[in-house]
XYZ file of C-alpha atoms in Angstrom:
775
model
C -25.300 27.664 -12.220
C -28.200 29.938 -13.219
C -27.515 32.063 -10.081
C -23.754 32.056 -10.516
C -22.165 35.471 -9.963
C -18.677 35.760 -11.466
C -15.992 37.031 -9.121
C -14.622 40.533 -9.485
C -11.096 41.723 -9.020
C -10.499 42.669 -5.399
C -7.254 43.361 -3.589
C -5.909 40.419 -1.685
C -7.138 40.307 1.907
C -4.501 41.365 4.411
C -2.657 38.608 6.162
C -2.892 38.289 9.938
C -0.750 41.034 11.380
C 2.019 40.338 13.843
C 3.148 42.693 16.595
C 5.962 44.977 15.527
C 7.378 45.203 19.017
C 8.405 42.438 21.380
C 6.117 41.324 24.131
C 7.198 41.889 27.725
C 9.675 39.291 28.898
C 11.328 38.840 25.498
C 14.827 40.128 24.719
C 15.619 41.855 21.455
C 18.196 40.471 19.057
C 20.451 43.458 19.838
C 20.270 42.738 23.578
C 20.941 39.035 23.088
C 23.896 39.708 20.791
C 25.346 42.400 23.114
C 24.925 40.261 26.235
C 26.477 37.219 24.612
C 29.507 39.014 23.195
C 29.950 41.042 26.400
C 29.861 37.858 28.453
C 32.494 36.327 26.186
C 34.683 39.441 26.526
C 34.302 39.535 30.339
C 35.102 35.830 30.709
C 38.071 36.004 28.359
C 39.571 39.136 29.930
C 38.930 37.924 33.485
C 40.499 34.549 32.793
C 43.531 36.122 31.116
C 43.965 38.686 33.934
C 43.697 36.010 36.625
C 46.244 33.881 34.813
C 48.698 36.788 34.504
C 48.283 37.775 38.169
C 48.827 34.171 39.292
C 51.970 33.877 37.175
C 53.250 37.217 38.504
C 52.619 36.145 42.127
C 54.491 32.883 41.625
C 57.435 34.683 40.018
C 57.569 37.264 42.833
C 57.430 34.618 45.548
C 60.194 32.584 43.894
C 62.312 35.731 43.525
C 61.745 36.666 47.178
C 62.818 33.227 48.426
C 65.902 33.251 46.184
C 66.754 36.725 47.536
C 66.578 35.440 51.122
C 68.820 32.454 50.310
C 71.400 34.567 48.502
C 71.389 37.218 51.261
C 71.842 34.664 54.095
C 74.759 32.977 52.265
C 76.365 36.338 51.577
C 76.096 37.286 55.278
C 77.528 33.886 56.193
C 80.597 34.406 54.004
C 81.429 37.979 55.084
C 80.794 37.331 58.805
C 83.194 34.357 59.160
C 86.258 36.154 60.598
C 84.203 38.795 62.387
C 82.404 36.131 64.356
C 85.748 34.530 65.293
C 87.050 37.891 66.525
C 83.591 38.945 67.655
C 83.966 42.248 65.881
C 80.613 43.613 66.972
C 80.821 47.031 65.255
C 81.479 45.337 61.919
C 78.722 42.870 62.487
C 76.369 45.710 63.430
C 77.205 47.587 60.202
C 76.791 44.373 58.263
C 73.325 43.766 59.720
C 72.279 47.400 59.220
C 73.175 47.012 55.576
C 71.034 43.866 55.448
C 67.903 45.406 56.989
C 68.214 48.355 54.687
C 66.589 46.093 52.122
C 62.805 46.548 52.015
C 62.166 42.807 52.301
C 64.287 42.335 55.511
C 62.482 43.069 58.796
C 65.238 41.837 61.131
C 68.827 40.460 61.108
C 70.563 38.614 64.013
C 74.120 37.403 64.583
C 74.623 34.704 67.235
C 77.659 32.946 68.656
C 78.187 29.211 68.663
C 75.986 28.839 71.742
C 73.098 30.651 70.157
C 73.572 33.814 72.184
C 72.632 37.007 70.389
C 75.715 39.099 69.547
C 74.063 41.742 67.387
C 70.476 42.233 66.337
C 68.840 44.771 64.037
C 65.142 45.156 63.279
C 62.640 47.594 61.944
C 60.943 48.276 65.223
C 60.905 46.361 68.486
C 61.378 42.603 68.232
C 58.851 40.475 70.044
C 59.281 36.874 71.032
C 56.882 34.747 68.964
C 55.931 32.804 72.088
C 54.745 36.020 73.707
C 52.912 37.433 70.674
C 49.303 38.321 71.259
C 46.663 38.228 68.623
C 46.540 42.065 68.414
C 50.336 42.555 68.424
C 51.728 44.687 65.592
C 55.518 44.635 66.207
C 57.945 42.616 64.115
C 58.436 39.084 65.316
C 61.427 37.631 67.025
C 62.203 33.951 66.459
C 62.200 31.804 69.558
C 65.220 29.829 70.783
C 63.844 26.528 69.575
C 64.821 27.450 65.998
C 68.398 28.132 67.132
C 68.637 24.905 69.046
C 67.291 22.996 66.046
C 69.890 24.565 63.791
C 72.783 23.861 66.215
C 71.726 20.257 66.579
C 71.488 19.834 62.823
C 74.908 21.494 62.258
C 76.638 18.993 64.491
C 75.234 16.043 62.583
C 75.200 17.083 58.937
C 78.275 17.886 56.933
C 76.326 20.111 54.462
C 73.841 22.607 55.928
C 71.317 24.382 53.740
C 69.642 27.576 54.951
C 66.799 26.753 57.300
C 63.661 28.568 56.156
C 60.809 28.850 58.673
C 57.457 30.580 58.273
C 57.122 32.575 61.459
C 53.883 34.393 60.904
C 51.163 34.834 58.304
C 48.283 37.286 58.732
C 46.211 39.786 56.768
C 48.117 42.881 55.878
C 48.110 45.641 58.502
C 49.888 48.922 58.546
C 51.739 48.174 61.775
C 53.444 45.067 60.430
C 54.855 46.770 57.367
C 58.133 48.639 57.372
C 58.161 52.357 56.883
C 57.206 53.318 53.343
C 57.348 56.409 51.296
C 54.562 58.925 51.454
C 53.375 58.274 47.920
C 52.720 54.643 48.732
C 50.758 55.243 51.941
C 47.677 56.207 50.006
C 47.388 52.719 48.581
C 47.822 50.926 51.885
C 44.157 51.022 52.712
C 43.324 49.262 49.492
C 45.785 46.394 49.723
C 44.623 42.841 49.985
C 46.243 39.500 50.633
C 48.267 38.331 53.656
C 51.717 39.196 55.013
C 54.087 36.279 55.568
C 57.499 36.420 57.373
C 60.095 33.831 56.391
C 63.023 33.230 58.847
C 66.298 32.212 57.121
C 69.029 30.829 59.443
C 72.474 29.501 58.461
C 75.413 28.379 60.721
C 78.935 29.765 60.217
C 81.901 27.310 60.477
C 85.652 27.804 61.171
C 88.107 26.212 58.714
C 91.415 25.112 60.383
C 93.365 25.110 57.157
C 93.176 28.935 57.026
C 96.136 29.589 59.396
C 97.344 33.015 58.460
C 95.580 36.311 58.792
C 95.978 36.895 55.074
C 94.212 33.685 54.475
C 91.523 34.625 56.980
C 91.032 37.976 55.266
C 90.959 36.419 51.859
C 88.470 33.898 53.050
C 85.961 36.696 53.491
C 85.483 36.829 49.759
C 85.322 33.072 49.375
C 82.246 30.944 49.802
C 82.429 28.379 52.517
C 82.831 24.948 51.117
C 79.636 22.980 51.390
C 81.537 19.874 52.159
C 83.779 20.205 55.263
C 84.570 17.332 57.486
C 83.687 17.512 61.149
C 87.418 17.258 62.039
C 88.446 20.372 60.065
C 85.329 22.634 60.815
C 83.642 23.933 63.967
C 80.564 26.080 64.550
C 81.416 29.722 65.361
C 77.998 31.383 65.014
C 74.624 31.655 63.386
C 73.237 34.302 61.045
C 69.447 34.866 60.922
C 67.359 37.206 58.816
C 63.597 37.762 58.565
C 62.115 38.279 55.076
C 58.583 39.700 54.762
C 56.243 39.429 51.786
C 54.705 42.849 52.404
C 56.708 44.701 49.702
C 56.055 41.881 47.276
C 52.345 41.981 48.156
C 52.316 45.738 47.691
C 53.919 45.383 44.281
C 51.519 42.553 43.446
C 48.586 44.704 44.539
C 49.765 47.499 42.288
C 50.061 44.992 39.454
C 46.573 43.671 40.220
C 45.167 47.198 40.208
C 46.901 48.011 36.938
C 45.789 44.769 35.300
C 42.302 45.191 36.713
C 42.003 48.728 35.387
C 43.372 47.612 31.994
C 40.968 44.653 31.929
C 38.066 46.858 32.915
C 39.000 49.298 30.169
C 39.219 46.508 27.618
C 35.849 45.152 28.751
C 34.202 48.570 28.544
C 35.689 49.235 25.117
C 34.719 45.743 23.962
C 31.114 46.200 25.199
C 30.880 49.581 23.480
C 32.218 48.082 20.259
C 29.772 45.186 20.636
C 26.866 47.606 21.020
C 28.037 49.549 17.979
C 28.403 46.323 15.990
C 24.977 45.134 17.149
C 23.470 48.439 16.063
C 25.277 48.093 12.744
C 23.807 44.605 12.222
C 20.404 44.855 13.910
C 19.298 48.247 12.602
C 19.182 47.074 8.937
C 17.513 43.863 10.070
C 14.891 45.878 11.957
C 14.234 47.924 8.854
C 13.920 44.677 6.898
C 11.497 43.324 9.504
C 9.350 46.462 9.278
C 9.434 46.244 5.487
C 8.456 42.556 5.577
C 5.622 43.355 7.988
C 4.259 45.996 5.624
C 4.598 43.630 2.677
C 2.720 40.961 4.661
C -0.064 43.521 5.284
C -0.293 44.131 1.530
C 1.683 47.369 1.244
C 3.999 46.667 -1.696
C 5.030 50.302 -2.183
C 7.669 50.224 0.557
C 11.309 50.557 -0.447
C 14.557 50.128 1.445
C 18.096 50.954 0.330
C 21.110 48.834 1.238
C 23.764 50.774 3.210
C 26.406 48.056 3.049
C 27.675 45.464 0.617
C 27.789 42.608 3.134
C 25.287 39.801 3.590
C 22.757 42.157 5.240
C 23.071 44.528 2.304
C 22.579 41.678 -0.138
C 19.539 40.520 1.841
C 18.143 44.072 1.792
C 18.601 44.272 -1.972
C 16.962 40.863 -2.443
C 13.925 41.807 -0.320
C 13.574 45.110 -2.169
C 13.651 43.235 -5.481
C 11.134 40.763 -4.071
C 8.814 43.650 -3.146
C 9.091 45.077 -6.672
C 8.445 41.636 -8.152
C 5.440 41.112 -5.851
C 4.070 44.507 -6.849
C 4.421 43.654 -10.539
C 2.879 40.249 -9.916
C -0.004 41.856 -8.002
C -0.678 44.116 -10.975
C -0.486 41.133 -13.343
C -2.809 39.139 -11.092
C -5.307 42.013 -11.048
C -5.225 42.054 -14.833
C -5.608 38.284 -14.955
C -8.467 38.402 -12.458
C -10.244 40.939 -14.630
C -9.718 38.768 -17.699
C -10.733 35.606 -15.844
C -13.825 37.349 -14.476
C -14.853 38.252 -17.972
C -14.172 34.729 -19.190
C -16.071 33.262 -16.237
C -19.016 35.446 -17.154
C -18.860 34.133 -20.680
C -18.494 30.544 -19.489
C -21.388 31.010 -17.103
C -23.479 32.258 -19.999
C -22.414 29.288 -22.085
C -23.312 26.961 -19.226
C -26.717 28.536 -18.764
C -27.240 28.372 -22.506
C -26.331 24.702 -22.422
C -28.853 24.118 -19.632
C -31.552 25.831 -21.664
C -30.576 23.851 -24.747
C -30.769 20.531 -22.921
C -33.934 21.388 -20.990
C -36.239 21.807 -23.954
C -36.678 20.545 -27.486
C -39.289 23.149 -28.397
C -37.539 25.183 -31.110
C -39.450 28.440 -30.630
C -39.117 28.339 -26.834
C -35.447 27.541 -27.228
C -34.839 30.516 -29.542
C -36.667 32.975 -27.306
C -34.935 31.852 -24.105
C -31.418 31.727 -25.583
C -31.640 35.199 -27.173
C -32.867 36.799 -23.939
C -30.139 35.047 -21.926
C -27.344 36.096 -24.272
C -28.541 39.678 -24.456
C -28.775 39.925 -20.673
C -25.389 38.362 -19.748
C -23.190 39.441 -22.649
C -24.227 43.075 -22.847
C -25.774 43.031 -26.327
C -28.676 45.439 -26.796
C -30.477 43.610 -29.607
C -30.211 40.124 -31.079
C -31.709 38.391 -34.128
C -31.876 34.752 -35.260
C -32.213 34.025 -39.004
C -32.742 30.526 -40.496
C -32.595 29.461 -44.106
C -35.009 27.158 -45.896
C -33.913 23.646 -46.981
C -33.391 24.773 -50.575
C -30.946 27.522 -49.590
C -32.732 30.231 -51.605
C -34.558 32.148 -48.874
C -33.994 33.191 -45.275
C -36.496 33.886 -42.502
C -36.259 35.839 -39.265
C -37.058 33.190 -36.661
C -36.775 35.260 -33.463
C -35.606 38.656 -32.136
C -34.833 40.094 -28.692
C -34.509 43.668 -27.419
C -36.569 45.097 -30.295
C -39.553 47.387 -29.653
C -42.880 45.584 -29.804
C -44.131 47.303 -32.960
C -40.941 46.479 -34.828
C -40.846 42.955 -33.400
C -44.211 42.155 -34.980
C -42.978 43.636 -38.236
C -39.693 41.749 -38.409
C -40.602 38.374 -36.830
C -41.130 35.610 -39.415
C -40.064 37.986 -42.187
C -38.842 36.112 -45.284
C -36.378 37.574 -47.787
C -34.351 36.125 -50.691
C -30.616 35.428 -50.466
C -29.168 37.860 -53.007
C -25.760 37.329 -54.640
C -23.030 39.491 -53.116
C -25.056 40.214 -49.987
C -24.189 39.685 -46.361
C -26.794 36.936 -46.287
C -24.907 35.048 -49.010
C -21.645 35.372 -47.041
C -23.288 34.023 -43.906
C -25.761 31.424 -45.201
C -24.059 30.059 -48.290
C -20.347 30.482 -47.497
C -20.596 30.129 -43.698
C -18.262 33.077 -42.952
C -18.791 35.507 -40.020
C -19.348 39.251 -40.564
C -18.131 42.208 -38.475
C -19.875 45.411 -39.639
C -18.008 48.250 -37.926
C -20.148 50.865 -39.721
C -23.645 50.102 -41.000
C -23.577 52.678 -43.757
C -20.385 51.268 -45.274
C -22.044 47.893 -45.962
C -25.599 49.118 -46.490
C -25.418 48.151 -50.174
C -24.810 44.500 -49.131
C -27.838 44.278 -46.860
C -31.332 43.065 -47.764
C -33.706 45.886 -48.748
C -36.230 44.470 -46.289
C -33.820 44.478 -43.315
C -31.890 47.732 -43.904
C -34.790 50.154 -43.218
C -35.621 48.394 -39.971
C -31.951 48.600 -38.822
C -31.871 52.326 -39.575
C -35.153 52.789 -37.737
C -33.625 51.104 -34.645
C -30.493 53.311 -35.038
C -28.128 50.396 -35.449
C -24.596 51.710 -36.154
C -22.555 48.473 -35.919
C -23.292 44.767 -35.642
C -21.753 41.291 -35.739
C -23.149 38.117 -37.302
C -22.025 34.495 -36.759
C -23.168 31.552 -38.926
C -24.868 28.578 -37.284
C -22.793 25.577 -38.437
C -23.587 21.979 -37.587
C -22.127 18.948 -39.351
C -20.674 21.103 -42.158
C -24.137 22.514 -42.837
C -25.248 26.148 -42.390
C -28.560 26.342 -40.575
C -28.754 30.142 -40.289
C -26.973 32.965 -38.493
C -27.059 34.861 -35.191
C -26.744 38.697 -35.185
C -26.227 41.220 -32.370
C -25.340 44.891 -31.751
C -24.390 47.072 -28.756
C -26.592 50.083 -29.441
C -24.521 53.273 -29.653
C -21.288 51.365 -28.981
C -19.472 49.849 -31.927
C -18.822 46.104 -31.977
C -15.304 44.628 -31.880
C -13.529 41.468 -32.914
C -13.905 40.199 -29.335
C -17.695 40.471 -29.677
C -17.529 38.483 -32.910
C -15.360 35.751 -31.308
C -17.771 35.487 -28.396
C -20.770 35.301 -30.696
C -19.057 32.606 -32.784
C -18.650 30.503 -29.643
C -22.310 30.998 -28.726
C -23.409 30.320 -32.295
C -21.826 26.870 -32.280
C -23.910 25.893 -29.233
C -27.077 27.368 -30.704
C -26.433 25.507 -33.959
C -26.122 22.251 -32.089
C -29.358 22.993 -30.251
C -31.213 23.740 -33.501
C -29.805 20.637 -35.135
C -30.771 18.523 -32.116
C -34.278 19.963 -32.068
C -34.781 19.362 -35.774
C -33.299 15.893 -35.465
C -35.602 15.200 -32.515
C -38.616 16.180 -34.596
C -37.497 13.885 -37.391
C -36.741 11.071 -34.935
C -40.128 11.571 -33.297
C -41.881 11.233 -36.640
C -39.756 8.214 -37.498
C -40.471 6.694 -34.076
C -44.179 7.031 -34.646
C -43.811 5.296 -38.021
C -41.622 2.571 -36.523
C -44.020 2.030 -33.657
C -46.824 1.286 -36.085
C -44.619 -1.041 -38.092
C -43.418 -2.799 -34.916
C -47.008 -3.408 -33.841
C -47.753 -4.893 -37.234
C -44.643 -7.094 -37.160
C -45.386 -8.158 -33.581
C -48.783 -9.397 -34.563
C -47.229 -11.331 -37.481
C -44.623 -12.866 -35.144
C -47.256 -13.861 -32.621
C -49.217 -15.641 -35.333
C -46.081 -17.346 -36.631
C -45.080 -18.366 -33.097
C -48.448 -19.897 -32.461
C -48.165 -21.878 -35.699
C -44.618 -22.981 -34.773
C -45.765 -24.084 -31.349
C -48.539 -26.097 -32.936
C -46.106 -27.647 -35.419
C -43.664 -28.455 -32.595
C -46.467 -30.116 -30.651
C -47.468 -32.101 -33.726
C -43.799 -33.017 -34.342
C -43.356 -34.263 -30.780
C -46.591 -36.207 -31.008
C -45.561 -37.643 -34.364
C -42.106 -38.672 -33.084
C -43.619 -40.291 -30.030
C -46.237 -42.190 -32.038
C -43.808 -43.296 -34.720
C -41.224 -44.362 -32.147
C -43.758 -46.450 -30.282
C -45.064 -47.947 -33.534
C -41.516 -48.769 -34.730
C -40.416 -50.433 -31.512
C -42.882 -53.365 -31.908
C -41.880 -54.528 -35.445
C -38.191 -53.848 -34.631
C -38.452 -56.097 -31.595
C -40.115 -58.789 -33.667
C -37.482 -58.534 -36.431
C -34.699 -58.690 -33.876
C -36.209 -61.848 -32.338
C -36.495 -63.565 -35.714
C -32.889 -62.706 -36.596
C -31.627 -64.038 -33.284
C -33.631 -67.305 -33.861
C -32.073 -67.747 -37.274
C -28.592 -67.113 -35.788
C -29.329 -69.666 -33.086
C -30.025 -72.335 -35.851
C -33.757 -72.744 -35.327
C -34.341 -72.704 -39.123
C -31.380 -74.877 -39.998
C -27.693 -74.521 -40.464
C -26.410 -71.267 -41.980
C -23.394 -70.767 -44.126
C -20.827 -68.069 -43.369
C -22.298 -65.516 -45.729
C -25.786 -65.984 -44.281
C -24.415 -65.672 -40.719
C -22.506 -62.510 -41.698
C -25.611 -60.897 -43.193
C -27.744 -61.839 -40.207
C -25.115 -60.370 -37.765
C -25.123 -57.140 -39.730
C -28.912 -57.098 -39.627
C -28.835 -57.603 -35.867
C -26.280 -54.821 -35.388
C -28.315 -52.326 -37.432
C -31.553 -53.389 -35.711
C -29.902 -52.704 -32.299
C -28.599 -49.367 -33.582
C -32.033 -48.429 -34.869
C -33.537 -49.485 -31.553
C -31.135 -47.174 -29.665
C -32.044 -44.303 -31.963
C -35.750 -44.942 -31.366
C -35.129 -45.011 -27.605
C -33.204 -41.753 -27.840
C -36.043 -40.150 -29.769
C -38.497 -41.299 -27.121
C -36.277 -39.952 -24.294
C -35.841 -36.630 -26.105
C -39.561 -36.285 -26.705
C -40.275 -37.023 -23.013
C -37.687 -34.454 -21.937
C -39.067 -31.771 -24.238
C -42.589 -32.556 -23.107
C -41.554 -32.462 -19.463
C -42.614 -36.018 -18.857
C -39.190 -37.364 -17.889
C -39.564 -38.581 -14.307
C -36.534 -39.240 -12.068
C -36.695 -42.001 -9.485
C -34.266 -40.472 -7.022
C -32.322 -42.363 -4.439
C -28.882 -42.237 -2.800
C -26.251 -43.214 -5.316
C -22.528 -43.651 -4.687
C -20.832 -42.125 -7.723
C -17.610 -44.049 -7.186
C -19.346 -47.415 -7.223
C -21.522 -46.426 -10.169
C -18.466 -45.319 -12.200
C -16.693 -48.636 -11.518
C -19.839 -50.532 -12.547
C -20.138 -48.708 -15.895
C -16.397 -49.143 -16.559
C -16.642 -52.895 -15.892
C -19.692 -53.191 -18.192
C -17.872 -51.488 -21.088
C -14.558 -53.280 -20.687
C -15.519 -55.796 -23.391
C -16.066 -53.016 -25.936
C -12.727 -51.454 -24.985
C -10.963 -54.777 -25.411
C -12.559 -55.325 -28.827
C -11.074 -51.939 -29.920
C -7.707 -52.683 -28.187
C -8.146 -49.726 -25.842
C -7.376 -49.306 -22.153
C -10.389 -48.328 -20.020
C -9.674 -47.504 -16.373
C -11.258 -45.712 -13.438
C -9.582 -43.453 -10.846
C -11.838 -42.953 -7.840
C -10.811 -40.548 -5.035
C -11.624 -41.409 -1.443
C -14.038 -40.564 0.092
C -16.876 -39.937 -2.354
C -20.269 -38.799 -1.048
C -23.745 -39.851 -2.124
C -26.117 -37.912 -4.341
C -29.888 -38.080 -4.695
C -30.327 -39.237 -8.300
C -31.901 -41.712 -10.700
C -29.446 -44.589 -10.886
C -30.576 -45.724 -14.350
C -30.349 -42.218 -15.783
C -26.880 -41.718 -14.244
C -25.742 -45.019 -15.804
C -27.158 -43.773 -19.124
C -25.196 -40.484 -18.749
C -21.822 -42.097 -18.158
C -22.472 -44.942 -20.638
C -23.055 -42.334 -23.385
C -19.905 -40.399 -22.424
C -17.685 -43.518 -22.213
C -19.116 -44.979 -25.455
C -18.338 -41.702 -27.257
C -14.810 -41.720 -25.847
C -14.262 -45.322 -26.988
C -15.786 -44.599 -30.404
C -13.510 -41.599 -31.156
C -10.270 -43.097 -29.755
C -8.007 -45.102 -32.033
C -5.851 -48.034 -30.873
C -3.606 -47.892 -28.979
C -5.321 -45.415 -26.721
C -6.610 -44.860 -23.208
C -9.944 -43.796 -21.755
C -9.886 -42.745 -18.092
C -12.809 -42.084 -15.766
C -11.950 -39.807 -12.793
C -14.296 -39.229 -9.854
C -13.478 -36.798 -6.999
C -15.296 -34.661 -4.488
C -14.722 -30.882 -4.724
C -14.436 -28.368 -1.877
C -17.709 -26.647 -2.871
C -19.847 -29.725 -2.107
C -20.048 -31.070 -5.645
C -18.911 -34.435 -7.087
C -17.025 -34.128 -10.343
C -16.760 -36.999 -12.836
C -14.557 -36.628 -15.918
C -14.204 -38.952 -18.935
C -10.795 -38.380 -20.529
C -9.721 -39.894 -23.859
C -6.659 -39.661 -26.082
C -8.688 -39.546 -29.298
C -8.909 -37.127 -32.204
C -10.229 -34.217 -30.160
C -12.897 -31.612 -31.007
C -12.269 -28.288 -32.820
C -12.980 -25.138 -30.821
C -15.793 -24.005 -33.122
C -17.641 -27.339 -32.611
C -17.271 -27.321 -28.816
C -19.988 -24.644 -28.589
C -22.606 -26.702 -30.527
C -21.724 -30.290 -29.669
C -24.521 -30.541 -27.064
C -27.243 -29.395 -29.481
C -29.864 -31.828 -30.830
C -29.133 -33.637 -34.086
C -25.682 -32.049 -34.309
C -23.015 -34.361 -35.682
C -19.392 -33.345 -35.712
C -18.028 -32.527 -39.150
C -14.452 -33.354 -38.156
C -15.209 -36.987 -37.217
C -15.257 -39.888 -39.621
C -18.572 -40.863 -41.201
C -18.586 -44.300 -39.582
C -18.429 -42.716 -36.103
C -21.245 -40.236 -36.632
C -24.505 -41.023 -34.883
C -27.914 -39.385 -34.878
C -26.660 -36.441 -32.839
C -28.906 -37.122 -29.857
C -26.607 -38.768 -27.287
C -24.880 -35.639 -25.905
C -28.106 -33.602 -26.064
C -29.908 -36.234 -23.968
C -26.892 -36.502 -21.638
C -26.881 -32.725 -21.021
C -30.638 -32.710 -20.352
C -30.343 -35.593 -17.854
C -27.432 -33.874 -16.077
C -29.389 -30.642 -15.768
C -32.419 -32.556 -14.432
C -30.120 -33.730 -11.617
C -29.137 -30.116 -10.848
C -25.671 -30.443 -12.345
C -23.743 -29.144 -15.353
C -21.569 -30.561 -18.128
C -18.801 -29.093 -20.292
C -16.018 -30.210 -22.598
C -12.317 -29.347 -22.817
C -10.596 -30.543 -25.960
C -7.550 -29.953 -28.166
C -7.642 -31.350 -31.734
C -5.220 -34.268 -32.095
C -4.651 -34.576 -28.311
C -7.990 -35.860 -26.948
C -11.051 -34.596 -25.081
C -12.199 -34.210 -21.471
C -15.947 -34.327 -20.692
C -16.738 -33.295 -17.084
C -19.990 -33.603 -15.126
C -20.549 -32.054 -11.674
C -23.467 -33.117 -9.462
C -24.415 -31.816 -5.987
C -23.814 -33.951 -2.901
C -26.839 -34.768 -0.767
C -26.887 -33.971 2.958
C -27.597 -37.645 3.785
C -24.859 -40.219 3.145
C -26.866 -43.376 3.895
C -25.899 -46.060 1.337
C -28.504 -47.899 -0.747
């Protein structure tokens, strides 16, 4: 952090620019929108036009066929009498009137044998059987159609007009009837095919029409469709040829008109689409250019909304966003400047902290801190003043930025703390001072300091007290040369002063601690020597105690054995008969002798263990068998106390390498304790099982009085006797201590779990040996 350079406010780096134009092969939004809408317009108009043309063609064709049927029936009705009389001039006029219609290309009247009486056509009629592929004259139906019609008329009572398609070919000028001059110009542009329909209908005689009046009147009547073969006879056949050329010409004109109208609609629609696309895309393009400039960092761009629709709202929103970004950029620049200044201050604080923690030399600390603060914070001169412990005088401890001649004059200068002075405000009251003008507070300054400040041309300064643990250690002063100090300078100096105060306090405390440590070190050496001497004396006393216990125990065992033998002889009657009182006293003597013997043995075992002379005669021992053996041995004691003693042995149980006698002693002590502290009726259970970690666990569980928690921590100590047990059950306090030592000699551990009033559980775990060979 000593080389840390605070960041300065810089404009944000430009973002990666994107191309303003589209790359080759990409379509603009305007083109996509125009193409899509134009395609929709073309498909819609084309589909609608095709549908209308198809409907018009079907209507025209139906109308043409109905016209042919009506015309052939009309000719049948008006030619009835004329065919009977074979009035050829009338029939000729009748047929000329028929072919005057634009759709009729020929008209023929035949007699009952199918012979042509009168024929009219628009041009020369040609037999269809003789028509060549390049023939252009109107067609003439062959005789097979007439024969078919005659045959059908003789068999069917109701004859419908027989319609036959004679010819169908692409339209040619030669096949069409003569047209007006204004229509000839469109003939070259016609499309489709010309079809000629032949309509033929027989004419019958009705015998019920006897008179001429009736015959004449029958001309205006329609022939009855239902006439019996006895009352009617065939008198002729009327044929007409209907062409689709006029209909096709009219349809072509309709197609051209609809096509031109559709084309106009499509063109207008495309133009409107382009205008609409320009209306939508142009503002979006301006927005895109504006966004691109904003992305490059140019926040001065502006755009005005031309419409109030969604695009206009989007334009307004982006313009507001640009203004907001510009304001935020200005705020960020201000914040960056502020943060840079604060980072500089924090960096100075950090460097000051490093200096403070790197040395405990007070003078070196003062010199380094003042130079660092003056360099990084822009102060021209700095001074550090400390007060004496009595609080009556102050001393200049260190200065920085002062000329050398003045530095020698002012360093270590002592001056009294006068009432009403700046020094009193700083050192006694612990309040900071901001002197905006030196001359205004000159009367409050020390007479020893004021001339030096005027000599250095100080015009303004700030001072911050050094406070640590509610105690004023001194103060820190600084000035900016010809620039006047501000409240911000005072706040900064107050922050620095707190760190400097901590450093001074730490340094002074370190000096005191160092002196105290030296004193304590001497005292510790003295006490260590005393403890070593005392320890040596204690070790000697412990050795003498162990020797004394061993000697006394050995010396006591011999007379105790002799006394026990004499008591047993007296009980056996070797000295004569004994009364009940004598026997009772001798039994009590024997009991206490045995108890004393056990205590002596325990003392001997304990002394051997402490001396390290307890030898184990190891061998493979089956813990299950050993537990059963001990339980069987102590059954008599359990029965005397009316207690239940039982063993629960899990299967299988491994072997351990241990001293069989010492293991019997361990479990005998534990079971005896359990029997001693369990009242009748009660139960003592011995559980033996093999754990998963390769250890054999044996637990002695009783339902006795239990052990308080505070005694469970000390119950295995030597000579400890439980305070919660009855006096008659208390022993010498050696049984559990010896038991724990023997367990630990076997590499195992022992613990107790007990609840007062509910019983106790003593558990011993011993390691299993690798070999399982039985003894």
